[in-house]
Coordinates of C-alpha atoms and ligand atoms in Angstrom, one line a residue:
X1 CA 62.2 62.3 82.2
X2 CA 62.6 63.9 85.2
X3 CA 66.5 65.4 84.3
X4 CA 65.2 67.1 81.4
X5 CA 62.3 68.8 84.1
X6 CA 65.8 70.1 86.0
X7 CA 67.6 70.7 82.5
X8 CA 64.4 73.3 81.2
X9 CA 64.3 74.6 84.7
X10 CA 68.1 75.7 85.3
X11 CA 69.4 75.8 81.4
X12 CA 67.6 78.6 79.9
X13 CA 68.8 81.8 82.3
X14 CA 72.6 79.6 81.8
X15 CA 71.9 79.8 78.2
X16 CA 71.0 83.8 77.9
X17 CA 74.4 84.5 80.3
X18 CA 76.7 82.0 78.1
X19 CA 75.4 83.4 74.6
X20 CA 75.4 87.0 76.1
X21 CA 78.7 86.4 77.4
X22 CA 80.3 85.0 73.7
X23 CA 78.7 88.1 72.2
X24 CA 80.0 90.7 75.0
X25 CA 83.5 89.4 75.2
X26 CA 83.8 90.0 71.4
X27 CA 82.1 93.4 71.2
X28 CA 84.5 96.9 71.6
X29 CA 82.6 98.3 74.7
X30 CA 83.7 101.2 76.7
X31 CA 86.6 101.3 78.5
X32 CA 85.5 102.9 81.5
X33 CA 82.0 103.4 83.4
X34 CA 79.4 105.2 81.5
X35 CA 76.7 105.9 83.9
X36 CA 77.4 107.4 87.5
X37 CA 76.9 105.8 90.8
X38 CA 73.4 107.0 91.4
X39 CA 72.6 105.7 88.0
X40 CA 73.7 102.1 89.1
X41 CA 72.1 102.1 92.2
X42 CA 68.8 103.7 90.4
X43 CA 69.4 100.3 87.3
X44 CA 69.9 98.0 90.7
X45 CA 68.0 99.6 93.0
X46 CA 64.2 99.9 94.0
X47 CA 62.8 97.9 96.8
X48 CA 63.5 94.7 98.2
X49 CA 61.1 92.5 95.2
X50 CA 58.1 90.9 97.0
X51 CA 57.7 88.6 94.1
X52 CA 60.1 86.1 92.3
X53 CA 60.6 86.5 88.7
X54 CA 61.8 84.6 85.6
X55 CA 65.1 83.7 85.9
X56 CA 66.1 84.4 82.4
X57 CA 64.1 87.8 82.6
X58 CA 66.3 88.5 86.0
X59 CA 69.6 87.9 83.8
X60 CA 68.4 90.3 81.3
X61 CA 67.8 92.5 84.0
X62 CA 71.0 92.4 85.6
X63 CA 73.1 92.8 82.1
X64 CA 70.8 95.9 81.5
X65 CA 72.1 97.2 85.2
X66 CA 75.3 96.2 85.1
X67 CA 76.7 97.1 81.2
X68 CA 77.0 100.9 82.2
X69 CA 78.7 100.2 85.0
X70 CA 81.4 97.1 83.7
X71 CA 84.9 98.5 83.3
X72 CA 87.4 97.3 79.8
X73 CA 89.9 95.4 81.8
X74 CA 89.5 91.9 79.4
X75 CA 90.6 94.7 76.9
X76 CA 93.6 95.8 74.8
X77 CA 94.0 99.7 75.8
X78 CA 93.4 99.4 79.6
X79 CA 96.4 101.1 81.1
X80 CA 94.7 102.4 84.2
X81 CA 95.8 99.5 87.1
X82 CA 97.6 96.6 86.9
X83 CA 94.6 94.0 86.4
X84 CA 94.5 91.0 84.0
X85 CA 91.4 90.4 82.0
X86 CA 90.3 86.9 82.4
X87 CA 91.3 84.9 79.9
X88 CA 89.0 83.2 77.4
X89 CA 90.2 79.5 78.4
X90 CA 90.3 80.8 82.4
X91 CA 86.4 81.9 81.7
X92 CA 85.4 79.1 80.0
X93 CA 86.8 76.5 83.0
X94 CA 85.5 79.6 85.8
X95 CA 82.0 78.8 83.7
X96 CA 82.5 75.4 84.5
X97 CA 83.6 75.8 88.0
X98 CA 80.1 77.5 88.3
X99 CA 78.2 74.7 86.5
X100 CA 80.0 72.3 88.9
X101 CA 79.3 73.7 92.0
X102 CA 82.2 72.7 93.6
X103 CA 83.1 73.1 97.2
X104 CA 86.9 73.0 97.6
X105 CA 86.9 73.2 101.3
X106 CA 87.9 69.8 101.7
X107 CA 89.4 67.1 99.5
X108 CA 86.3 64.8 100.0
X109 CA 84.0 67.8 99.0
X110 CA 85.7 67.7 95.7
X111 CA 88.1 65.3 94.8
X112 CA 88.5 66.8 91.5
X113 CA 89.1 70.6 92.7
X114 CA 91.2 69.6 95.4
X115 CA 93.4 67.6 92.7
X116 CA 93.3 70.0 90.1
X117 CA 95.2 72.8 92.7
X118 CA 97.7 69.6 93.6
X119 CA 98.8 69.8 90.1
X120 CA 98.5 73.3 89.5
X121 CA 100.5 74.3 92.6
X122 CA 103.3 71.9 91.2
X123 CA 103.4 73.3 87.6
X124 CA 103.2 76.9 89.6
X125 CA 106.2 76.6 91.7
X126 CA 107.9 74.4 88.5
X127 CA 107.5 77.7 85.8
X128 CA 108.1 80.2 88.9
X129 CA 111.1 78.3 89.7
X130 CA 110.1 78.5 93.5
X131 CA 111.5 75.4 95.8
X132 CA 109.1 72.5 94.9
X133 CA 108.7 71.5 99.0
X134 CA 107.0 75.1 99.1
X135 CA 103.1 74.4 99.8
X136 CA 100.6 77.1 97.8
X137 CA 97.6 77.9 99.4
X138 CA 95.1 78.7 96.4
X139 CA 93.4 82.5 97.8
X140 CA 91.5 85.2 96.2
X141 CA 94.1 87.8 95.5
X142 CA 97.2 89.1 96.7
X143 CA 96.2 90.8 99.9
X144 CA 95.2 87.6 101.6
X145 CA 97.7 85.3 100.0
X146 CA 100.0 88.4 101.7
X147 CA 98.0 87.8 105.1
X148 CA 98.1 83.7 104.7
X149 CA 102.1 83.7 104.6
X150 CA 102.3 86.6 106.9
X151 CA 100.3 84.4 109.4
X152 CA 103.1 81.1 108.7
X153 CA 105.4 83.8 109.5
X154 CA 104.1 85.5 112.9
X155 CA 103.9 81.8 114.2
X156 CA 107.3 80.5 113.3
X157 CA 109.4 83.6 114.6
X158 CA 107.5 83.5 118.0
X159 CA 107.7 79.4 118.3
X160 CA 111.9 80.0 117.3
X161 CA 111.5 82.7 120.0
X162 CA 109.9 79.9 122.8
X163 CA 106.4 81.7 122.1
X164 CA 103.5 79.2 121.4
X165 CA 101.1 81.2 119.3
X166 CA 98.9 78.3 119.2
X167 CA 98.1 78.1 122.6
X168 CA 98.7 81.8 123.8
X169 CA 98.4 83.7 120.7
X170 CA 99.3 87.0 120.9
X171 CA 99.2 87.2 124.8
X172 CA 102.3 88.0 126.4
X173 CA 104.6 87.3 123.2
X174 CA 107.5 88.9 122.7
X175 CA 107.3 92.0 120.1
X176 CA 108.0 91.3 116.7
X177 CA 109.4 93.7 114.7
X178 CA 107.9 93.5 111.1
X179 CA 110.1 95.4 108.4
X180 CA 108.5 96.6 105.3
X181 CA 109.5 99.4 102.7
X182 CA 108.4 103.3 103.6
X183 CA 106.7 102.0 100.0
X184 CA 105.0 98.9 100.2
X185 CA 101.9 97.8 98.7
X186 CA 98.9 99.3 100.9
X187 CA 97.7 95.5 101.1
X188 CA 100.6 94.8 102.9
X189 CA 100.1 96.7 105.9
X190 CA 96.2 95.8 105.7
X191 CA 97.4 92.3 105.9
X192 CA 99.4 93.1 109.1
X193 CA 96.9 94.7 110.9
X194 CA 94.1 91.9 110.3
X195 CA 97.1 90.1 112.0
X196 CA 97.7 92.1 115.0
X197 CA 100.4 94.3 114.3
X198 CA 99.8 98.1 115.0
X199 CA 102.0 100.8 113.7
X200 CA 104.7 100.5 116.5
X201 CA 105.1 97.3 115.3
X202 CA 106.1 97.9 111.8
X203 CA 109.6 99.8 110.8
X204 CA 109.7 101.3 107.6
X205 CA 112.6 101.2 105.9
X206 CA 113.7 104.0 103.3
X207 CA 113.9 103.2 100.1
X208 CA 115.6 104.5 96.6
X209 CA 113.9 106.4 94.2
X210 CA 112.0 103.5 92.3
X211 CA 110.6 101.9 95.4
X212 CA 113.3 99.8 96.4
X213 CA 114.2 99.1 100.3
X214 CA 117.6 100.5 100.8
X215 CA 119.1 97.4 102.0
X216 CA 121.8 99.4 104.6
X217 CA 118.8 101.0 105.8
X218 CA 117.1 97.9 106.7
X219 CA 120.5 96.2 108.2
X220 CA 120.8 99.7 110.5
X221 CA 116.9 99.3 111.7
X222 CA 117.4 95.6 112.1
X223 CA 120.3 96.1 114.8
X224 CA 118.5 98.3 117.0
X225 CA 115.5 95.9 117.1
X226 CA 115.5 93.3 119.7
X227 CA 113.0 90.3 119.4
X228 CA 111.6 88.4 116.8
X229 CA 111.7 89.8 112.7
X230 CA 110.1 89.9 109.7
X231 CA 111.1 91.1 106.7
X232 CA 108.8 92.3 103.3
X233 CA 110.6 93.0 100.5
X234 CA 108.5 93.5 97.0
X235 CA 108.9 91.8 93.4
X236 CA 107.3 94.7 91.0
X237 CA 106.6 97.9 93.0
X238 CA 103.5 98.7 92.3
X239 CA 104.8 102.2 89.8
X240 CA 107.7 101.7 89.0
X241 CA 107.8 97.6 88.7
X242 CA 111.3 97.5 90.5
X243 CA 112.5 94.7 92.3
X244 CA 114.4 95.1 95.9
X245 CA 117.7 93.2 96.1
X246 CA 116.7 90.0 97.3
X247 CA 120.2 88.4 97.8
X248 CA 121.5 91.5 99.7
X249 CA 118.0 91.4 101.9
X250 CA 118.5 87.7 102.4
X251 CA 121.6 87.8 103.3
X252 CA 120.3 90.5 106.1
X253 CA 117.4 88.4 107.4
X254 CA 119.9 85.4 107.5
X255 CA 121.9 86.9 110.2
X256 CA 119.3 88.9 112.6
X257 CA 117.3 85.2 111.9
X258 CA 114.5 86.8 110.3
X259 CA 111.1 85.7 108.0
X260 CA 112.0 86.7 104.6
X261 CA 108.5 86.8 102.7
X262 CA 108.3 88.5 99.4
X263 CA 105.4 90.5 97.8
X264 CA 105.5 89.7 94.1
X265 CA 101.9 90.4 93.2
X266 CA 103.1 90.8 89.5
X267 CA 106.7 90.7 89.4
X268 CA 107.5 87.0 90.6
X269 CA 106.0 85.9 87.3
X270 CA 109.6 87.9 86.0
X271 CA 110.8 84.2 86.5
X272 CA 108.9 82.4 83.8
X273 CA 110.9 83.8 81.5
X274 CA 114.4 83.2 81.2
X275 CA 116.0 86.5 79.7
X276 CA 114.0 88.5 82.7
X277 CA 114.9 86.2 85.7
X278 CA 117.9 87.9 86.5
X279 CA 115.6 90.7 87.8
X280 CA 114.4 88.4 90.8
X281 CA 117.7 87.3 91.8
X282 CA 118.0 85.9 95.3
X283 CA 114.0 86.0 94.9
X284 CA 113.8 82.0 95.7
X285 CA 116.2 82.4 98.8
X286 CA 113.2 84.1 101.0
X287 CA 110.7 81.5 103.3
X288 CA 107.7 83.2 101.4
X289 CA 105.8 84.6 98.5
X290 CA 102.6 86.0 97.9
X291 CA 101.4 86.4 94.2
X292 CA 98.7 87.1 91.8
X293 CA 96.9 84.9 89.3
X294 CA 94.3 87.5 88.2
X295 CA 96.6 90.0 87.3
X296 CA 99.2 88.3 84.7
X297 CA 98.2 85.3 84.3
X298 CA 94.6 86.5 83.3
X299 CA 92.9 84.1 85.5
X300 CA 89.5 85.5 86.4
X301 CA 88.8 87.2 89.0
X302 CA 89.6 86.2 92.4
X303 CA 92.9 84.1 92.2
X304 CA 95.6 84.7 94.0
X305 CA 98.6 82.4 95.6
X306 CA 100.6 81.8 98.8
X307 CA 103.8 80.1 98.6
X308 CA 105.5 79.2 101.5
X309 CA 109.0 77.3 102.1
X310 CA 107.6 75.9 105.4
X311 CA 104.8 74.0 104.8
X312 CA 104.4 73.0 108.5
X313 CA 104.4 76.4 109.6
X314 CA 101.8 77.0 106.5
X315 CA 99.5 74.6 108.0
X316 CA 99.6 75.3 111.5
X317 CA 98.8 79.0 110.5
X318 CA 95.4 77.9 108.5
X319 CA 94.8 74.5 109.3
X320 CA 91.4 73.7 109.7
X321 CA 90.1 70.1 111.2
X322 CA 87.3 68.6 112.5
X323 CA 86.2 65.3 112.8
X324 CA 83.1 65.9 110.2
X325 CA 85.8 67.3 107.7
X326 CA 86.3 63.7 107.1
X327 CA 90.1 62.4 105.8
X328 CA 90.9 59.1 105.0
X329 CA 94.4 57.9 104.2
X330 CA 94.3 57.4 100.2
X331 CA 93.2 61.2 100.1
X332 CA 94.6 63.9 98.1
X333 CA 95.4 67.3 100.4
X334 CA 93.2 69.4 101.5
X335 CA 92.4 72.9 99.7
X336 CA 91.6 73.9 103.8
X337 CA 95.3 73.2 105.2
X338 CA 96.4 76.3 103.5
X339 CA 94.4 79.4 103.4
X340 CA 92.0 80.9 105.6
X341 CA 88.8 79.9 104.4
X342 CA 86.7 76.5 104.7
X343 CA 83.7 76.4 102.0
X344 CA 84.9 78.1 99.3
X345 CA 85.0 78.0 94.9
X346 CA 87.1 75.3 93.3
X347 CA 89.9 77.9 92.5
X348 CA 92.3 75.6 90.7
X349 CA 90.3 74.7 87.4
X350 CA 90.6 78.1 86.0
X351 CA 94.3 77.9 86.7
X352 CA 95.4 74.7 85.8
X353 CA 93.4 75.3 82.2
X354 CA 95.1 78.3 81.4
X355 CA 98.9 77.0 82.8
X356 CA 97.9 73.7 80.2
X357 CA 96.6 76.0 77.6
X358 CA 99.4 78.3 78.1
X359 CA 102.6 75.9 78.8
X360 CA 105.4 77.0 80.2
X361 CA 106.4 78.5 76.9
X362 CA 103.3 80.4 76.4
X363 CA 103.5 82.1 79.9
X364 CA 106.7 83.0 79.1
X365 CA 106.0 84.4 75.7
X366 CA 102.6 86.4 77.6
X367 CA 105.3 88.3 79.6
X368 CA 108.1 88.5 77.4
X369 CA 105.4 90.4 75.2
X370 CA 104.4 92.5 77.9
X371 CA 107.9 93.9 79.1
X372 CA 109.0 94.0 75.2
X373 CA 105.6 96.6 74.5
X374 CA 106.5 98.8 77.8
X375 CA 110.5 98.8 76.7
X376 CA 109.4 100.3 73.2
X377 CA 107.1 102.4 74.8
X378 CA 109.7 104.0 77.3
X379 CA 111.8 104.6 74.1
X380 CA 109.3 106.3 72.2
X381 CA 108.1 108.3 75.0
X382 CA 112.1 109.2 76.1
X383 CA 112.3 111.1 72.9
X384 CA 109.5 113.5 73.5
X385 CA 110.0 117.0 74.7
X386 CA 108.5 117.6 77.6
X387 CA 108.0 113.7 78.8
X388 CA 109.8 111.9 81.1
X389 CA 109.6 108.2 82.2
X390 CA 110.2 108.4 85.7
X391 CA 111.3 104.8 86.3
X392 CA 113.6 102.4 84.8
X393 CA 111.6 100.0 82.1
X394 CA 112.5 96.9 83.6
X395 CA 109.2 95.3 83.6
X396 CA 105.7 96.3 82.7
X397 CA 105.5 99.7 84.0
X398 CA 106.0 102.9 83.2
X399 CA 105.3 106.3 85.2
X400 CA 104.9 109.6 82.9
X401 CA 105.7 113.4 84.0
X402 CA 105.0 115.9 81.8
X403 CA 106.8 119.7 82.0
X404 CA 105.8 122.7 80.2
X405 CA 107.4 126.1 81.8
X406 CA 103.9 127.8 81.7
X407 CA 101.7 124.9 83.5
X408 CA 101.6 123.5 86.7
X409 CA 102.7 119.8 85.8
X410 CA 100.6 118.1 88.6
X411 CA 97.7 119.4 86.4
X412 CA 99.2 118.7 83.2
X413 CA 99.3 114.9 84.1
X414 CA 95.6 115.4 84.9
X415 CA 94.9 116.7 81.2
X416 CA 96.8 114.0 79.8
X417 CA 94.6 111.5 81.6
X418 CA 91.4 113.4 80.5
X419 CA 92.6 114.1 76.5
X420 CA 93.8 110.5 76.4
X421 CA 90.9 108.8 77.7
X422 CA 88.5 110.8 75.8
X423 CA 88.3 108.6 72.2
X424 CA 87.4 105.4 74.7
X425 CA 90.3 103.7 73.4
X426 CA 92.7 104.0 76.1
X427 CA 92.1 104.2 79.5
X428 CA 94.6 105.3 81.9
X429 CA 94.7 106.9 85.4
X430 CA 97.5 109.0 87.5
X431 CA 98.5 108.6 90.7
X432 CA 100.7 110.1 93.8
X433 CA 104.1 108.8 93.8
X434 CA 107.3 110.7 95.5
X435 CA 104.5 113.9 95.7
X436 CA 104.3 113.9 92.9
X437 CA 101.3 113.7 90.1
X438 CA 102.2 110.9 87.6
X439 CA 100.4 108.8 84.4
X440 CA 100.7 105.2 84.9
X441 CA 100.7 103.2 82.0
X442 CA 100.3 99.2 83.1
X443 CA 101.0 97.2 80.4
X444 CA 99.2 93.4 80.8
X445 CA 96.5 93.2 78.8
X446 CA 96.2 90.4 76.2
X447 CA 96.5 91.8 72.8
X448 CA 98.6 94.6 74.3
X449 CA 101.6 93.9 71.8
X450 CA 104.3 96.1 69.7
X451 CA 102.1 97.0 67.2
X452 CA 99.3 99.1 69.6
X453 CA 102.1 100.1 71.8
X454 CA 103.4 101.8 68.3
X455 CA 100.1 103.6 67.7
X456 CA 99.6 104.4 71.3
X457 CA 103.2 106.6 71.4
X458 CA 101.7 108.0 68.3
X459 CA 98.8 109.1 70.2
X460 CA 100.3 109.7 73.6
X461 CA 102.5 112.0 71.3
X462 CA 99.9 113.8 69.9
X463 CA 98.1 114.4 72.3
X464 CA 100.8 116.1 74.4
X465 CA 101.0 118.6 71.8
X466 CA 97.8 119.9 72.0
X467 CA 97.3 119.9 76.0
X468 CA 100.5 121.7 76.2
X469 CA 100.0 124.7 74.2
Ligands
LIG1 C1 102.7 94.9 94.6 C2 101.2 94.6 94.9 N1 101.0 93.9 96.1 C3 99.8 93.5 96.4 C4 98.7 93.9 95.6 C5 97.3 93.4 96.1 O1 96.8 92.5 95.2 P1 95.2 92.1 95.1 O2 94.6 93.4 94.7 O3 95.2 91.1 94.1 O4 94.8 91.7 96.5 C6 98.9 94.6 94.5 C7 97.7 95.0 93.6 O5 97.9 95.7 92.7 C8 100.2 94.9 94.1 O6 100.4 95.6 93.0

């Protein structure tokens, strides 16, 4: 008697989000925001509420606030960023992680959710090819699983230097020297500076024009740095999707004794699939890896993972113990050991139901698609007169110009992002790369296949036409 009090009490505002939710997820809404930000905070807004109000009523309220403002990224046509879009099975075990409650801090506080990331951490490093020793640290997006290994990192080249981070931290260490590409990821040097590294501390390195560290470059800069090293080399630049040449930069790091750790927020999942491997080659030889599960393996939003060779060095950077956190011998490990947070969601659910819905086939074939769409793309587009594809099609992404004698082509790129957002069927957005203007076209969307990558050259075609006369 007293359940069904709690049921009527909790299940009707769960049961207006879940049917809402079935309903929204199936409907062809905008792909970007239709009201502005002082509509939002005008639907949010208003003063702090004195009074409580119906829960159901308050869920009603919040989909009426927040529908103008959602963004089509669990859509077919969203080009704009290179985001997943939450796959049904991920949402449906993220709506159970909710209902659940779980606290994955420690293995005691959920058996079940610290299980469920043992077992997806295996079948991770298993279809990512990755060493299986590796320990994964289950975080909430690439920037910190960047700043989890990047922590594993600063402590194992100052203990090989004599330096005991531990008990000194940064006080009186020697200076590591932390070598990135002149065109990293942004969340990479954000991920340094939470750690204590300033900009005399980090060398960038040139790179080619796709993004790629120039590994000659790097073995020059490496030489005339004394002390301690780390390297960051990238899997899937962020534009152009190229991959640095890992066996030539781990070779380098071998000899001056550095921390190899690789970005790979998208591209490490190149290895799932066997024809596209080749691209990470050397990939597996570096101590660390930092990747995404919300971008292509559509895991919902936040999921992100931190792979690193040394697990030791992995825990000592984001152990947390106490003697309340209880831990008994027959326990699984703890969520805690590896990432910087304590209390936190039950992560793994949502990724070990889409790996097991997936398999290791399906992942594959989720990629495969992916690359194959933004390959036909880049041929259709190559043909056009007055189009260029700035970067080599290796992966998902491609990177548009556009030239016309009479217009400036900074501002054509512009009007091809207006024109070809305007129907709401595609959404797309440009971006500075090598000073210049470009379109970027991310291809990762479920549903993106061959066929709409047919109709959207159609439309990418026509559309040029008309902005450029
Ligand atoms: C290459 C690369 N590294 C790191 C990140 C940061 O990932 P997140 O936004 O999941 O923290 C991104 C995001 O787009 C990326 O493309």
């Amino acid at each position: 008697m007293k359940q069904d009090v709690i049921k009527l009490s909790v299940a009707p505002a769960m049961a207006r989000a879940a049917e809402y939710g079935l309903i929204w997820r199936n409907q062809m809404r905008p792909l970007d925001a239709t009201a502005s930000a002082e509509e939002l905070r005008a639907s949010f807004g208003g003063r702090v509420p004195e009074n409580g109000m119906n829960e159901t009523d308050v869920i009603a309220d919040l989909i009426s606030a927040a529908e103008p403002g959602l963004v089509g990224n669990t859509r077919p046509g969203f080009h704009a960023w290179v985001m997943g879009g939450s796959s049904p099975v991920g949402v449906a075990a993220d709506w159970l992680t909710s209902v659940w409650g779980q606290n994955a801090g420690i293995y005691q506080c959920s058996p079940a959710a610290a299980t469920a990331e043992e077992v997806a951490a295996g079948w991770l490093l298993d279809i990512l090819d990755l060493p299986r020793e590796a320990s994964v640290g289950f975080v909430t997006g690439a920037t910190m699983a960047g700043f989890v290994c990047l922590a594993a990192a600063r402590g194992e080249v100052l203990a090989r230097a004599g330096h005991d981070f531990d008990a000194d931290g940064l006080y009186g260490c020697p200076k590591i020297t932390v070598f990135v590409s002149e065109d990293t990821h942004i969340s990479n040097l954000t991920a340094l500076r939470y750690l204590g590294f300033g900009t005399r501390q980090i060398a960038k390195v040139p790179c080619d024009d796709q993004g790629r560290m120039r590994p000659g470059a790097l073995s020059d800069m490496m030489r005339c740095a004394d002390g301690p090293k780390i390297v960051v080399a990238t899997a899937g630049h962020i534009n152009s999707g190229a991959f640095d040449a890992f066996d030539h930069i781990a070779d380098i790091a071998k000899v001056f004794g550095a921390w190899l750790h690789v970005d790979c927020a998208f591209g490490l999942w190149a290895r799932a699939v066997p024809e596209l491997k080749a691209l990470t080659q050397g990939l597996d030889r570096a101590d660390s890896w930092s990747t995404d599960g919300h971008k292509w393996l559509q895991v919902p939003y936040d999921s992100g993972f931190a792979i690193v060779r040394h697990a030791d060095a992995h825990r000592r950077a984001m152990d947390i113990s106490a003697s309340y956190l209880s831990e008994a011998p027959g326990d699984g490990r703890n969520p805690t050991h590896f990432g910087p947070e304590l209390s936190r969601r039950a992560r793994g659910f949502a990724v070990w139901a889409i790996l097991k819905s997936l398999g290791r086939d399906g992942v594959a074939q989720l990629i495969r698609g992916h690359c194959a769409a933004a390959r036909t793309l880049a041929e259709r587009l190559g043909e056009i007169d007055g189009i260029t594809v700035e970067n080599e099609v290796s992966l998902n992404q491609l990177v548009l110009t556009f030239e016309d004698r009479r217009q400036d082509p900074d501002a054509l790129a512009t009007d091809m992002e207006t024109a070809l957002n305007e129907d709401g069927a595609h959404f797309f957005r440009t971006s500075r790369w090598q000073g210049r203007n470009m379109l970027r076209v991310s291809i990762i969307e479920d549903g993106t296949d061959t066929a709409a990558i047919e109709k959207l050259g159609a439309k990418i075609e026509r559309i040029w036409r008309t902005v450029r006369h």
